[in-house]
Amino acid sequence: MNIIELKNIYFEYEEGEPVLNGLDLSLGAGECLLVLGDNGSGKTTLFRVLNGLSFPSKGEYLFKGVAITADYLKDNSQTKRFHKDIGYLFQNTDTMLFNSRVYDEVAFGPRQMGLTDSEVDQRVMDCLRLFDIEALKEKVPYHLSGGQKKMVALASIMALSPEVLVLDEPFAGLDQKREASLLEFLAELKAAGKTLIIATHKEEMFKDLVDKVIRL
Ligand SMILES: Nc1ncnc2c1ncn2[C@@H]1O[C@H](COP(=O)(O)OP(=O)(O)OP(=O)(O)O)[C@@H](O)[C@H]1O
Ligand SMILES: [Mg+2]
């Protein structure tokens, strides 16, 4: 079974100006999809649909065989499970961070899951280590640099160990060292069977990872 299926998806912000125009897509578990396209072509819009933040005006979105609709996500436990399964790195990381301490930012998801304090602490520290940002633990996320914010956002996503990662321009604003280590990390995730969906203007960087490409 495909982990993600989009069938004839339409989306428009303004009537008569469709951004997504009859989009079809199927993605198997463990595959890596690159989403390419010029500025304004609809990559972020597609990602909002994939994460249940926007709903298509027409067409069907199935995640693990379940139709993701506004109605489906009205159920709190279903929403929780869905957001545990799919992690979303926003293009603009600023809008993702809302806690007053990096530690709490990364702990937020695990706490929502009802883990004990020591389990939460274990996860938070593991995820901070994963992105080499233990030193930022007590900092205010809002005051961090753009690249540091991105690392904190990634750590908070990984704290729920999602099966699918949706990454909107993950390399934008990263220095070469961070870029290289993030690429290595994504390769490890793929080897571990995670599904990756990545919007990028740096197609060539993903040549060893990519299974499918769509251009919007
Ligand atoms: N909230 C909104 N209201 C109205 N129009 C919007 C909204 N968000 C995006 N759009 C429009 O939808 C189109 C697609 O935008 P989107 O952000 O999905 O593009 P993108 O491919 O992610 O671009 P970029 O490469 O610049 O990130 C653009 O024409 C944009 O102006
Ligand atoms: Mg975008």
JSON list of C-alpha atoms and ligand atoms in Angstrom, two decimals:
[
{"chain": "A", "resi": 1, "resn": "MET", "atom": "CA", "xyz": [0.00, 0.00, 0.00]},
{"chain": "A", "resi": 2, "resn": "ASN", "atom": "CA", "xyz": [1.19, 3.51, -0.75]},
{"chain": "A", "resi": 3, "resn": "ILE", "atom": "CA", "xyz": [1.78, 5.66, 2.30]},
{"chain": "A", "resi": 4, "resn": "ILE", "atom": "CA", "xyz": [0.58, 8.75, 0.41]},
{"chain": "A", "resi": 5, "resn": "GLU", "atom": "CA", "xyz": [-1.93, 9.04, -2.43]},
{"chain": "A", "resi": 6, "resn": "LEU", "atom": "CA", "xyz": [-3.18, 12.24, -3.98]},
{"chain": "A", "resi": 7, "resn": "LYS", "atom": "CA", "xyz": [-5.94, 11.82, -6.52]},
{"chain": "A", "resi": 8, "resn": "ASN", "atom": "CA", "xyz": [-6.84, 14.68, -8.83]},
{"chain": "A", "resi": 9, "resn": "ILE", "atom": "CA", "xyz": [-6.21, 17.40, -6.23]},
{"chain": "A", "resi": 10, "resn": "TYR", "atom": "CA", "xyz": [-7.33, 20.98, -6.83]},
{"chain": "A", "resi": 11, "resn": "PHE", "atom": "CA", "xyz": [-6.58, 23.92, -4.58]},
{"chain": "A", "resi": 12, "resn": "GLU", "atom": "CA", "xyz": [-7.16, 27.64, -5.03]},
{"chain": "A", "resi": 13, "resn": "TYR", "atom": "CA", "xyz": [-6.77, 30.58, -2.67]},
{"chain": "A", "resi": 14, "resn": "GLU", "atom": "CA", "xyz": [-8.78, 32.82, -4.98]},
{"chain": "A", "resi": 15, "resn": "GLU", "atom": "CA", "xyz": [-11.60, 31.70, -7.17]},
{"chain": "A", "resi": 16, "resn": "GLY", "atom": "CA", "xyz": [-10.55, 30.95, -10.71]},
{"chain": "A", "resi": 17, "resn": "GLU", "atom": "CA", "xyz": [-6.82, 30.94, -9.85]},
{"chain": "A", "resi": 18, "resn": "PRO", "atom": "CA", "xyz": [-5.98, 27.31, -9.11]},
{"chain": "A", "resi": 19, "resn": "VAL", "atom": "CA", "xyz": [-2.56, 26.71, -7.55]},
{"chain": "A", "resi": 20, "resn": "LEU", "atom": "CA", "xyz": [-2.89, 22.92, -7.61]},
{"chain": "A", "resi": 21, "resn": "ASN", "atom": "CA", "xyz": [-4.58, 21.77, -10.75]},
{"chain": "A", "resi": 22, "resn": "GLY", "atom": "CA", "xyz": [-5.55, 18.11, -10.89]},
{"chain": "A", "resi": 23, "resn": "LEU", "atom": "CA", "xyz": [-2.45, 16.80, -9.11]},
{"chain": "A", "resi": 24, "resn": "ASP", "atom": "CA", "xyz": [-1.92, 13.03, -8.84]},
{"chain": "A", "resi": 25, "resn": "LEU", "atom": "CA", "xyz": [0.79, 11.47, -6.73]},
{"chain": "A", "resi": 26, "resn": "SER", "atom": "CA", "xyz": [1.52, 8.15, -5.11]},
{"chain": "A", "resi": 27, "resn": "LEU", "atom": "CA", "xyz": [4.43, 7.51, -2.81]},
{"chain": "A", "resi": 28, "resn": "GLY", "atom": "CA", "xyz": [5.49, 4.24, -1.23]},
{"chain": "A", "resi": 29, "resn": "ALA", "atom": "CA", "xyz": [6.84, 4.00, 2.30]},
{"chain": "A", "resi": 30, "resn": "GLY", "atom": "CA", "xyz": [10.58, 4.63, 2.36]},
{"chain": "A", "resi": 31, "resn": "GLU", "atom": "CA", "xyz": [10.65, 6.59, -0.89]},
{"chain": "A", "resi": 32, "resn": "CYS", "atom": "CA", "xyz": [12.17, 10.02, -1.36]},
{"chain": "A", "resi": 33, "resn": "LEU", "atom": "CA", "xyz": [10.18, 12.55, -3.40]},
{"chain": "A", "resi": 34, "resn": "LEU", "atom": "CA", "xyz": [11.60, 15.86, -4.60]},
{"chain": "A", "resi": 35, "resn": "VAL", "atom": "CA", "xyz": [9.14, 18.66, -5.26]},
{"chain": "A", "resi": 36, "resn": "LEU", "atom": "CA", "xyz": [10.56, 21.18, -7.71]},
{"chain": "A", "resi": 37, "resn": "GLY", "atom": "CA", "xyz": [9.17, 24.35, -9.23]},
{"chain": "A", "resi": 38, "resn": "ASP", "atom": "CA", "xyz": [9.67, 28.07, -9.54]},
{"chain": "A", "resi": 39, "resn": "ASN", "atom": "CA", "xyz": [8.81, 30.55, -6.80]},
{"chain": "A", "resi": 40, "resn": "GLY", "atom": "CA", "xyz": [5.04, 30.68, -6.48]},
{"chain": "A", "resi": 41, "resn": "SER", "atom": "CA", "xyz": [4.46, 27.36, -8.26]},
{"chain": "A", "resi": 42, "resn": "GLY", "atom": "CA", "xyz": [2.64, 25.79, -5.28]},
{"chain": "A", "resi": 43, "resn": "LYS", "atom": "CA", "xyz": [5.24, 23.72, -3.38]},
{"chain": "A", "resi": 44, "resn": "THR", "atom": "CA", "xyz": [4.35, 25.12, 0.04]},
{"chain": "A", "resi": 45, "resn": "THR", "atom": "CA", "xyz": [0.66, 24.92, -0.80]},
{"chain": "A", "resi": 46, "resn": "LEU", "atom": "CA", "xyz": [1.05, 21.23, -1.60]},
{"chain": "A", "resi": 47, "resn": "PHE", "atom": "CA", "xyz": [2.90, 20.71, 1.70]},
{"chain": "A", "resi": 48, "resn": "ARG", "atom": "CA", "xyz": [0.08, 22.40, 3.63]},
{"chain": "A", "resi": 49, "resn": "VAL", "atom": "CA", "xyz": [-2.36, 19.96, 2.04]},
{"chain": "A", "resi": 50, "resn": "LEU", "atom": "CA", "xyz": [-0.10, 16.98, 2.84]},
{"chain": "A", "resi": 51, "resn": "ASN", "atom": "CA", "xyz": [0.02, 18.07, 6.48]},
{"chain": "A", "resi": 52, "resn": "GLY", "atom": "CA", "xyz": [-3.71, 18.66, 6.83]},
{"chain": "A", "resi": 53, "resn": "LEU", "atom": "CA", "xyz": [-3.39, 22.44, 7.23]},
{"chain": "A", "resi": 54, "resn": "SER", "atom": "CA", "xyz": [-5.26, 23.19, 3.98]},
{"chain": "A", "resi": 55, "resn": "PHE", "atom": "CA", "xyz": [-7.89, 21.06, 2.30]},
{"chain": "A", "resi": 56, "resn": "PRO", "atom": "CA", "xyz": [-8.31, 20.60, -1.44]},
{"chain": "A", "resi": 57, "resn": "SER", "atom": "CA", "xyz": [-11.42, 21.96, -3.10]},
{"chain": "A", "resi": 58, "resn": "LYS", "atom": "CA", "xyz": [-11.60, 18.79, -5.16]},
{"chain": "A", "resi": 59, "resn": "GLY", "atom": "CA", "xyz": [-9.86, 15.43, -5.17]},
{"chain": "A", "resi": 60, "resn": "GLU", "atom": "CA", "xyz": [-8.80, 13.02, -2.48]},
{"chain": "A", "resi": 61, "resn": "TYR", "atom": "CA", "xyz": [-5.82, 12.73, -0.13]},
{"chain": "A", "resi": 62, "resn": "LEU", "atom": "CA", "xyz": [-5.15, 9.33, 1.43]},
{"chain": "A", "resi": 63, "resn": "PHE", "atom": "CA", "xyz": [-2.53, 8.87, 4.14]},
{"chain": "A", "resi": 64, "resn": "LYS", "atom": "CA", "xyz": [-1.92, 5.19, 4.93]},
{"chain": "A", "resi": 65, "resn": "GLY", "atom": "CA", "xyz": [-5.18, 4.49, 3.15]},
{"chain": "A", "resi": 66, "resn": "VAL", "atom": "CA", "xyz": [-7.20, 6.93, 5.29]},
{"chain": "A", "resi": 67, "resn": "ALA", "atom": "CA", "xyz": [-8.85, 9.99, 3.71]},
{"chain": "A", "resi": 68, "resn": "ILE", "atom": "CA", "xyz": [-7.46, 13.13, 5.36]},
{"chain": "A", "resi": 69, "resn": "THR", "atom": "CA", "xyz": [-10.32, 15.62, 5.50]},
{"chain": "A", "resi": 70, "resn": "ALA", "atom": "CA", "xyz": [-11.32, 18.50, 7.78]},
{"chain": "A", "resi": 71, "resn": "ASP", "atom": "CA", "xyz": [-13.90, 16.14, 9.26]},
{"chain": "A", "resi": 72, "resn": "TYR", "atom": "CA", "xyz": [-11.36, 13.39, 9.96]},
{"chain": "A", "resi": 73, "resn": "LEU", "atom": "CA", "xyz": [-9.06, 15.86, 11.70]},
{"chain": "A", "resi": 74, "resn": "LYS", "atom": "CA", "xyz": [-11.86, 17.20, 13.93]},
{"chain": "A", "resi": 75, "resn": "ASP", "atom": "CA", "xyz": [-11.25, 14.12, 16.06]},
{"chain": "A", "resi": 76, "resn": "ASN", "atom": "CA", "xyz": [-8.47, 14.99, 18.49]},
{"chain": "A", "resi": 77, "resn": "SER", "atom": "CA", "xyz": [-6.97, 11.52, 18.78]},
{"chain": "A", "resi": 78, "resn": "GLN", "atom": "CA", "xyz": [-6.95, 11.12, 14.98]},
{"chain": "A", "resi": 79, "resn": "THR", "atom": "CA", "xyz": [-5.24, 14.49, 14.58]},
{"chain": "A", "resi": 80, "resn": "LYS", "atom": "CA", "xyz": [-2.65, 13.55, 17.18]},
{"chain": "A", "resi": 81, "resn": "ARG", "atom": "CA", "xyz": [-1.88, 10.26, 15.47]},
{"chain": "A", "resi": 82, "resn": "PHE", "atom": "CA", "xyz": [-1.64, 11.93, 12.07]},
{"chain": "A", "resi": 83, "resn": "HIS", "atom": "CA", "xyz": [0.75, 14.60, 13.33]},
{"chain": "A", "resi": 84, "resn": "LYS", "atom": "CA", "xyz": [2.85, 11.96, 15.04]},
{"chain": "A", "resi": 85, "resn": "ASP", "atom": "CA", "xyz": [3.16, 10.08, 11.74]},
{"chain": "A", "resi": 86, "resn": "ILE", "atom": "CA", "xyz": [4.04, 13.08, 9.57]},
{"chain": "A", "resi": 87, "resn": "GLY", "atom": "CA", "xyz": [6.56, 15.76, 10.55]},
{"chain": "A", "resi": 88, "resn": "TYR", "atom": "CA", "xyz": [6.63, 19.12, 8.77]},
{"chain": "A", "resi": 89, "resn": "LEU", "atom": "CA", "xyz": [9.55, 21.52, 8.58]},
{"chain": "A", "resi": 90, "resn": "PHE", "atom": "CA", "xyz": [8.07, 24.87, 7.52]},
{"chain": "A", "resi": 91, "resn": "GLN", "atom": "CA", "xyz": [9.84, 26.97, 4.89]},
{"chain": "A", "resi": 92, "resn": "ASN", "atom": "CA", "xyz": [9.71, 29.82, 7.40]},
{"chain": "A", "resi": 93, "resn": "THR", "atom": "CA", "xyz": [10.94, 28.15, 10.58]},
{"chain": "A", "resi": 94, "resn": "ASP", "atom": "CA", "xyz": [10.11, 31.24, 12.68]},
{"chain": "A", "resi": 95, "resn": "THR", "atom": "CA", "xyz": [6.42, 30.48, 12.57]},
{"chain": "A", "resi": 96, "resn": "MET", "atom": "CA", "xyz": [7.02, 26.99, 14.02]},
{"chain": "A", "resi": 97, "resn": "LEU", "atom": "CA", "xyz": [8.71, 27.99, 17.25]},
{"chain": "A", "resi": 98, "resn": "PHE", "atom": "CA", "xyz": [6.52, 29.22, 20.08]},
{"chain": "A", "resi": 99, "resn": "ASN", "atom": "CA", "xyz": [8.16, 28.09, 23.34]},
{"chain": "A", "resi": 100, "resn": "SER", "atom": "CA", "xyz": [10.37, 30.28, 25.51]},
{"chain": "A", "resi": 101, "resn": "ARG", "atom": "CA", "xyz": [13.14, 27.69, 25.84]},
{"chain": "A", "resi": 102, "resn": "VAL", "atom": "CA", "xyz": [14.74, 25.42, 23.24]},
{"chain": "A", "resi": 103, "resn": "TYR", "atom": "CA", "xyz": [14.36, 22.50, 25.65]},
{"chain": "A", "resi": 104, "resn": "ASP", "atom": "CA", "xyz": [10.59, 23.06, 25.92]},
{"chain": "A", "resi": 105, "resn": "GLU", "atom": "CA", "xyz": [10.27, 23.46, 22.18]},
{"chain": "A", "resi": 106, "resn": "VAL", "atom": "CA", "xyz": [11.70, 19.99, 21.60]},
{"chain": "A", "resi": 107, "resn": "ALA", "atom": "CA", "xyz": [9.85, 18.55, 24.61]},
{"chain": "A", "resi": 108, "resn": "PHE", "atom": "CA", "xyz": [6.47, 19.85, 23.44]},
{"chain": "A", "resi": 109, "resn": "GLY", "atom": "CA", "xyz": [5.54, 16.90, 21.20]},
{"chain": "A", "resi": 110, "resn": "PRO", "atom": "CA", "xyz": [6.72, 14.15, 23.57]},
{"chain": "A", "resi": 111, "resn": "ARG", "atom": "CA", "xyz": [4.85, 15.83, 26.47]},
{"chain": "A", "resi": 112, "resn": "GLN", "atom": "CA", "xyz": [1.68, 15.89, 24.36]},
{"chain": "A", "resi": 113, "resn": "MET", "atom": "CA", "xyz": [2.14, 12.16, 23.89]},
{"chain": "A", "resi": 114, "resn": "GLY", "atom": "CA", "xyz": [1.93, 11.67, 27.62]},
{"chain": "A", "resi": 115, "resn": "LEU", "atom": "CA", "xyz": [5.47, 10.37, 28.19]},
{"chain": "A", "resi": 116, "resn": "THR", "atom": "CA", "xyz": [7.00, 10.57, 31.68]},
{"chain": "A", "resi": 117, "resn": "ASP", "atom": "CA", "xyz": [9.42, 13.40, 32.51]},
{"chain": "A", "resi": 118, "resn": "SER", "atom": "CA", "xyz": [12.44, 11.12, 32.30]},
{"chain": "A", "resi": 119, "resn": "GLU", "atom": "CA", "xyz": [11.33, 9.67, 28.95]},
{"chain": "A", "resi": 120, "resn": "VAL", "atom": "CA", "xyz": [10.76, 13.19, 27.65]},
{"chain": "A", "resi": 121, "resn": "ASP", "atom": "CA", "xyz": [14.19, 14.25, 28.90]},
{"chain": "A", "resi": 122, "resn": "GLN", "atom": "CA", "xyz": [15.85, 11.28, 27.19]},
{"chain": "A", "resi": 123, "resn": "ARG", "atom": "CA", "xyz": [14.19, 12.12, 23.87]},
{"chain": "A", "resi": 124, "resn": "VAL", "atom": "CA", "xyz": [14.92, 15.82, 24.07]},
{"chain": "A", "resi": 125, "resn": "MET", "atom": "CA", "xyz": [18.60, 15.25, 24.81]},
{"chain": "A", "resi": 126, "resn": "ASP", "atom": "CA", "xyz": [18.89, 12.61, 22.05]},
{"chain": "A", "resi": 127, "resn": "CYS", "atom": "CA", "xyz": [17.35, 14.99, 19.52]},
{"chain": "A", "resi": 128, "resn": "LEU", "atom": "CA", "xyz": [19.46, 17.97, 20.57]},
{"chain": "A", "resi": 129, "resn": "ARG", "atom": "CA", "xyz": [22.55, 15.77, 20.20]},
{"chain": "A", "resi": 130, "resn": "LEU", "atom": "CA", "xyz": [21.37, 14.60, 16.78]},
{"chain": "A", "resi": 131, "resn": "PHE", "atom": "CA", "xyz": [21.66, 18.16, 15.49]},
{"chain": "A", "resi": 132, "resn": "ASP", "atom": "CA", "xyz": [24.62, 19.14, 17.67]},
{"chain": "A", "resi": 133, "resn": "ILE", "atom": "CA", "xyz": [22.68, 21.84, 19.52]},
{"chain": "A", "resi": 134, "resn": "GLU", "atom": "CA", "xyz": [22.88, 20.70, 23.17]},
{"chain": "A", "resi": 135, "resn": "ALA", "atom": "CA", "xyz": [24.52, 24.05, 23.95]},
{"chain": "A", "resi": 136, "resn": "LEU", "atom": "CA", "xyz": [21.33, 25.88, 22.92]},
{"chain": "A", "resi": 137, "resn": "LYS", "atom": "CA", "xyz": [19.16, 23.99, 25.41]},
{"chain": "A", "resi": 138, "resn": "GLU", "atom": "CA", "xyz": [18.36, 26.98, 27.67]},
{"chain": "A", "resi": 139, "resn": "LYS", "atom": "CA", "xyz": [18.21, 29.62, 24.93]},
{"chain": "A", "resi": 140, "resn": "VAL", "atom": "CA", "xyz": [15.13, 31.47, 23.74]},
{"chain": "A", "resi": 141, "resn": "PRO", "atom": "CA", "xyz": [14.27, 30.03, 20.29]},
{"chain": "A", "resi": 142, "resn": "TYR", "atom": "CA", "xyz": [13.05, 33.41, 19.05]},
{"chain": "A", "resi": 143, "resn": "HIS", "atom": "CA", "xyz": [16.52, 34.91, 19.59]},
{"chain": "A", "resi": 144, "resn": "LEU", "atom": "CA", "xyz": [18.45, 32.26, 17.66]},
{"chain": "A", "resi": 145, "resn": "SER", "atom": "CA", "xyz": [19.95, 32.69, 14.21]},
{"chain": "A", "resi": 146, "resn": "GLY", "atom": "CA", "xyz": [18.03, 31.42, 11.18]},
{"chain": "A", "resi": 147, "resn": "GLY", "atom": "CA", "xyz": [20.16, 28.29, 10.83]},
{"chain": "A", "resi": 148, "resn": "GLN", "atom": "CA", "xyz": [19.98, 27.56, 14.57]},
{"chain": "A", "resi": 149, "resn": "LYS", "atom": "CA", "xyz": [16.18, 27.91, 14.48]},
{"chain": "A", "resi": 150, "resn": "LYS", "atom": "CA", "xyz": [16.07, 25.39, 11.68]},
{"chain": "A", "resi": 151, "resn": "MET", "atom": "CA", "xyz": [18.08, 22.89, 13.75]},
{"chain": "A", "resi": 152, "resn": "VAL", "atom": "CA", "xyz": [15.75, 23.39, 16.73]},
{"chain": "A", "resi": 153, "resn": "ALA", "atom": "CA", "xyz": [12.71, 22.90, 14.50]},
{"chain": "A", "resi": 154, "resn": "LEU", "atom": "CA", "xyz": [14.23, 19.69, 13.10]},
{"chain": "A", "resi": 155, "resn": "ALA", "atom": "CA", "xyz": [14.99, 18.43, 16.61]},
{"chain": "A", "resi": 156, "resn": "SER", "atom": "CA", "xyz": [11.39, 19.09, 17.66]},
{"chain": "A", "resi": 157, "resn": "ILE", "atom": "CA", "xyz": [10.11, 17.17, 14.64]},
{"chain": "A", "resi": 158, "resn": "MET", "atom": "CA", "xyz": [12.42, 14.21, 15.27]},
{"chain": "A", "resi": 159, "resn": "ALA", "atom": "CA", "xyz": [11.29, 14.07, 18.91]},
{"chain": "A", "resi": 160, "resn": "LEU", "atom": "CA", "xyz": [8.13, 12.34, 17.66]},
{"chain": "A", "resi": 161, "resn": "SER", "atom": "CA", "xyz": [10.09, 10.11, 15.24]},
{"chain": "A", "resi": 162, "resn": "PRO", "atom": "CA", "xyz": [7.61, 10.52, 12.37]},
{"chain": "A", "resi": 163, "resn": "GLU", "atom": "CA", "xyz": [7.40, 7.97, 9.55]},
{"chain": "A", "resi": 164, "resn": "VAL", "atom": "CA", "xyz": [7.13, 10.70, 6.94]},
{"chain": "A", "resi": 165, "resn": "LEU", "atom": "CA", "xyz": [9.15, 13.93, 6.86]},
{"chain": "A", "resi": 166, "resn": "VAL", "atom": "CA", "xyz": [7.98, 16.87, 4.79]},
{"chain": "A", "resi": 167, "resn": "LEU", "atom": "CA", "xyz": [10.78, 19.40, 4.45]},
{"chain": "A", "resi": 168, "resn": "ASP", "atom": "CA", "xyz": [10.22, 22.75, 2.76]},
{"chain": "A", "resi": 169, "resn": "GLU", "atom": "CA", "xyz": [13.58, 24.08, 1.54]},
{"chain": "A", "resi": 170, "resn": "PRO", "atom": "CA", "xyz": [15.56, 22.38, 4.33]},
{"chain": "A", "resi": 171, "resn": "PHE", "atom": "CA", "xyz": [18.90, 23.76, 3.13]},
{"chain": "A", "resi": 172, "resn": "ALA", "atom": "CA", "xyz": [17.89, 27.40, 2.79]},
{"chain": "A", "resi": 173, "resn": "GLY", "atom": "CA", "xyz": [20.03, 29.49, 5.13]},
{"chain": "A", "resi": 174, "resn": "LEU", "atom": "CA", "xyz": [22.34, 26.68, 6.27]},
{"chain": "A", "resi": 175, "resn": "ASP", "atom": "CA", "xyz": [26.12, 26.90, 6.13]},
{"chain": "A", "resi": 176, "resn": "GLN", "atom": "CA", "xyz": [28.05, 24.25, 4.20]},
{"chain": "A", "resi": 177, "resn": "LYS", "atom": "CA", "xyz": [28.87, 22.18, 7.25]},
{"chain": "A", "resi": 178, "resn": "ARG", "atom": "CA", "xyz": [25.24, 22.05, 8.43]},
{"chain": "A", "resi": 179, "resn": "GLU", "atom": "CA", "xyz": [24.10, 21.36, 4.89]},
{"chain": "A", "resi": 180, "resn": "ALA", "atom": "CA", "xyz": [26.44, 18.38, 4.61]},
{"chain": "A", "resi": 181, "resn": "SER", "atom": "CA", "xyz": [25.49, 16.95, 7.99]},
{"chain": "A", "resi": 182, "resn": "LEU", "atom": "CA", "xyz": [21.77, 17.38, 7.29]},
{"chain": "A", "resi": 183, "resn": "LEU", "atom": "CA", "xyz": [22.16, 15.58, 3.96]},
{"chain": "A", "resi": 184, "resn": "GLU", "atom": "CA", "xyz": [23.96, 12.73, 5.71]},
{"chain": "A", "resi": 185, "resn": "PHE", "atom": "CA", "xyz": [21.20, 12.62, 8.32]},
{"chain": "A", "resi": 186, "resn": "LEU", "atom": "CA", "xyz": [18.51, 12.41, 5.61]},
{"chain": "A", "resi": 187, "resn": "ALA", "atom": "CA", "xyz": [20.38, 9.54, 3.98]},
{"chain": "A", "resi": 188, "resn": "GLU", "atom": "CA", "xyz": [20.36, 7.72, 7.33]},
{"chain": "A", "resi": 189, "resn": "LEU", "atom": "CA", "xyz": [16.63, 8.32, 7.73]},
{"chain": "A", "resi": 190, "resn": "LYS", "atom": "CA", "xyz": [16.01, 6.95, 4.28]},
{"chain": "A", "resi": 191, "resn": "ALA", "atom": "CA", "xyz": [18.15, 3.88, 5.03]},
{"chain": "A", "resi": 192, "resn": "ALA", "atom": "CA", "xyz": [16.02, 3.42, 8.16]},
{"chain": "A", "resi": 193, "resn": "GLY", "atom": "CA", "xyz": [12.88, 3.29, 5.98]},
{"chain": "A", "resi": 194, "resn": "LYS", "atom": "CA", "xyz": [11.51, 6.80, 6.51]},
{"chain": "A", "resi": 195, "resn": "THR", "atom": "CA", "xyz": [9.61, 8.51, 3.72]},
{"chain": "A", "resi": 196, "resn": "LEU", "atom": "CA", "xyz": [11.02, 11.90, 2.67]},
{"chain": "A", "resi": 197, "resn": "ILE", "atom": "CA", "xyz": [9.25, 14.68, 0.78]},
{"chain": "A", "resi": 198, "resn": "ILE", "atom": "CA", "xyz": [11.50, 17.62, 0.05]},
{"chain": "A", "resi": 199, "resn": "ALA", "atom": "CA", "xyz": [10.90, 20.92, -1.73]},
{"chain": "A", "resi": 200, "resn": "THR", "atom": "CA", "xyz": [14.17, 22.28, -3.02]},
{"chain": "A", "resi": 201, "resn": "HIS", "atom": "CA", "xyz": [15.90, 24.43, -5.58]},
{"chain": "A", "resi": 202, "resn": "LYS", "atom": "CA", "xyz": [19.02, 22.27, -5.12]},
{"chain": "A", "resi": 203, "resn": "GLU", "atom": "CA", "xyz": [17.94, 19.15, -6.97]},
{"chain": "A", "resi": 204, "resn": "GLU", "atom": "CA", "xyz": [21.50, 17.98, -7.65]},
{"chain": "A", "resi": 205, "resn": "MET", "atom": "CA", "xyz": [22.27, 17.62, -3.95]},
{"chain": "A", "resi": 206, "resn": "PHE", "atom": "CA", "xyz": [19.72, 14.83, -3.59]},
{"chain": "A", "resi": 207, "resn": "LYS", "atom": "CA", "xyz": [20.82, 12.69, -6.54]},
{"chain": "A", "resi": 208, "resn": "ASP", "atom": "CA", "xyz": [21.76, 9.73, -4.32]},
{"chain": "A", "resi": 209, "resn": "LEU", "atom": "CA", "xyz": [18.50, 9.82, -2.36]},
{"chain": "A", "resi": 210, "resn": "VAL", "atom": "CA", "xyz": [15.75, 10.60, -4.82]},
{"chain": "A", "resi": 211, "resn": "ASP", "atom": "CA", "xyz": [13.19, 8.06, -6.09]},
{"chain": "A", "resi": 212, "resn": "LYS", "atom": "CA", "xyz": [10.57, 10.38, -7.57]},
{"chain": "A", "resi": 213, "resn": "VAL", "atom": "CA", "xyz": [10.41, 13.96, -8.76]},
{"chain": "A", "resi": 214, "resn": "ILE", "atom": "CA", "xyz": [7.46, 16.21, -9.43]},
{"chain": "A", "resi": 215, "resn": "ARG", "atom": "CA", "xyz": [7.72, 19.66, -10.95]},
{"chain": "A", "resi": 216, "resn": "LEU", "atom": "CA", "xyz": [4.88, 22.06, -10.22]},
{"chain": "B", "resi": 1, "resn": "LIG", "atom": "N1", "xyz": [-2.39, 32.51, 1.95]},
{"chain": "B", "resi": 1, "resn": "LIG", "atom": "C1", "xyz": [-2.44, 32.79, 0.63]},
{"chain": "B", "resi": 1, "resn": "LIG", "atom": "N2", "xyz": [-3.43, 33.55, 0.10]},
{"chain": "B", "resi": 1, "resn": "LIG", "atom": "C2", "xyz": [-3.49, 33.82, -1.22]},
{"chain": "B", "resi": 1, "resn": "LIG", "atom": "N3", "xyz": [-2.60, 33.36, -2.11]},
{"chain": "B", "resi": 1, "resn": "LIG", "atom": "C3", "xyz": [-1.59, 32.60, -1.66]},
{"chain": "B", "resi": 1, "resn": "LIG", "atom": "C4", "xyz": [-1.45, 32.28, -0.27]},
{"chain": "B", "resi": 1, "resn": "LIG", "atom": "N4", "xyz": [-0.35, 31.52, -0.10]},
{"chain": "B", "resi": 1, "resn": "LIG", "atom": "C5", "xyz": [0.18, 31.37, -1.33]},
{"chain": "B", "resi": 1, "resn": "LIG", "atom": "N5", "xyz": [-0.56, 32.02, -2.26]},
{"chain": "B", "resi": 1, "resn": "LIG", "atom": "C6", "xyz": [-0.28, 32.04, -3.71]},
{"chain": "B", "resi": 1, "resn": "LIG", "atom": "O1", "xyz": [-0.24, 30.70, -4.18]},
{"chain": "B", "resi": 1, "resn": "LIG", "atom": "C7", "xyz": [0.81, 30.52, -5.13]},
{"chain": "B", "resi": 1, "resn": "LIG", "atom": "C8", "xyz": [1.73, 29.40, -4.67]},
{"chain": "B", "resi": 1, "resn": "LIG", "atom": "O2", "xyz": [2.41, 29.77, -3.48]},
{"chain": "B", "resi": 1, "resn": "LIG", "atom": "P1", "xyz": [3.39, 28.76, -2.72]},
{"chain": "B", "resi": 1, "resn": "LIG", "atom": "O3", "xyz": [3.79, 29.45, -1.47]},
{"chain": "B", "resi": 1, "resn": "LIG", "atom": "O4", "xyz": [2.70, 27.46, -2.59]},
{"chain": "B", "resi": 1, "resn": "LIG", "atom": "O5", "xyz": [4.58, 28.66, -3.76]},
{"chain": "B", "resi": 1, "resn": "LIG", "atom": "P2", "xyz": [6.03, 27.96, -3.59]},
{"chain": "B", "resi": 1, "resn": "LIG", "atom": "O6", "xyz": [6.21, 27.05, -4.76]},
{"chain": "B", "resi": 1, "resn": "LIG", "atom": "O7", "xyz": [6.16, 27.40, -2.25]},
{"chain": "B", "resi": 1, "resn": "LIG", "atom": "O8", "xyz": [7.01, 29.22, -3.78]},
{"chain": "B", "resi": 1, "resn": "LIG", "atom": "P3", "xyz": [8.49, 29.50, -3.16]},
{"chain": "B", "resi": 1, "resn": "LIG", "atom": "O9", "xyz": [9.48, 28.77, -4.02]},
{"chain": "B", "resi": 1, "resn": "LIG", "atom": "O10", "xyz": [8.65, 30.98, -3.30]},
{"chain": "B", "resi": 1, "resn": "LIG", "atom": "O11", "xyz": [8.49, 29.05, -1.73]},
{"chain": "B", "resi": 1, "resn": "LIG", "atom": "C9", "xyz": [1.50, 31.88, -5.25]},
{"chain": "B", "resi": 1, "resn": "LIG", "atom": "O12", "xyz": [1.00, 32.50, -6.40]},
{"chain": "B", "resi": 1, "resn": "LIG", "atom": "C10", "xyz": [1.07, 32.62, -4.00]},
{"chain": "B", "resi": 1, "resn": "LIG", "atom": "O13", "xyz": [0.97, 33.99, -4.25]},
{"chain": "B", "resi": 2, "resn": "MG", "atom": "MG", "xyz": [7.36, 27.73, -0.70]}
]
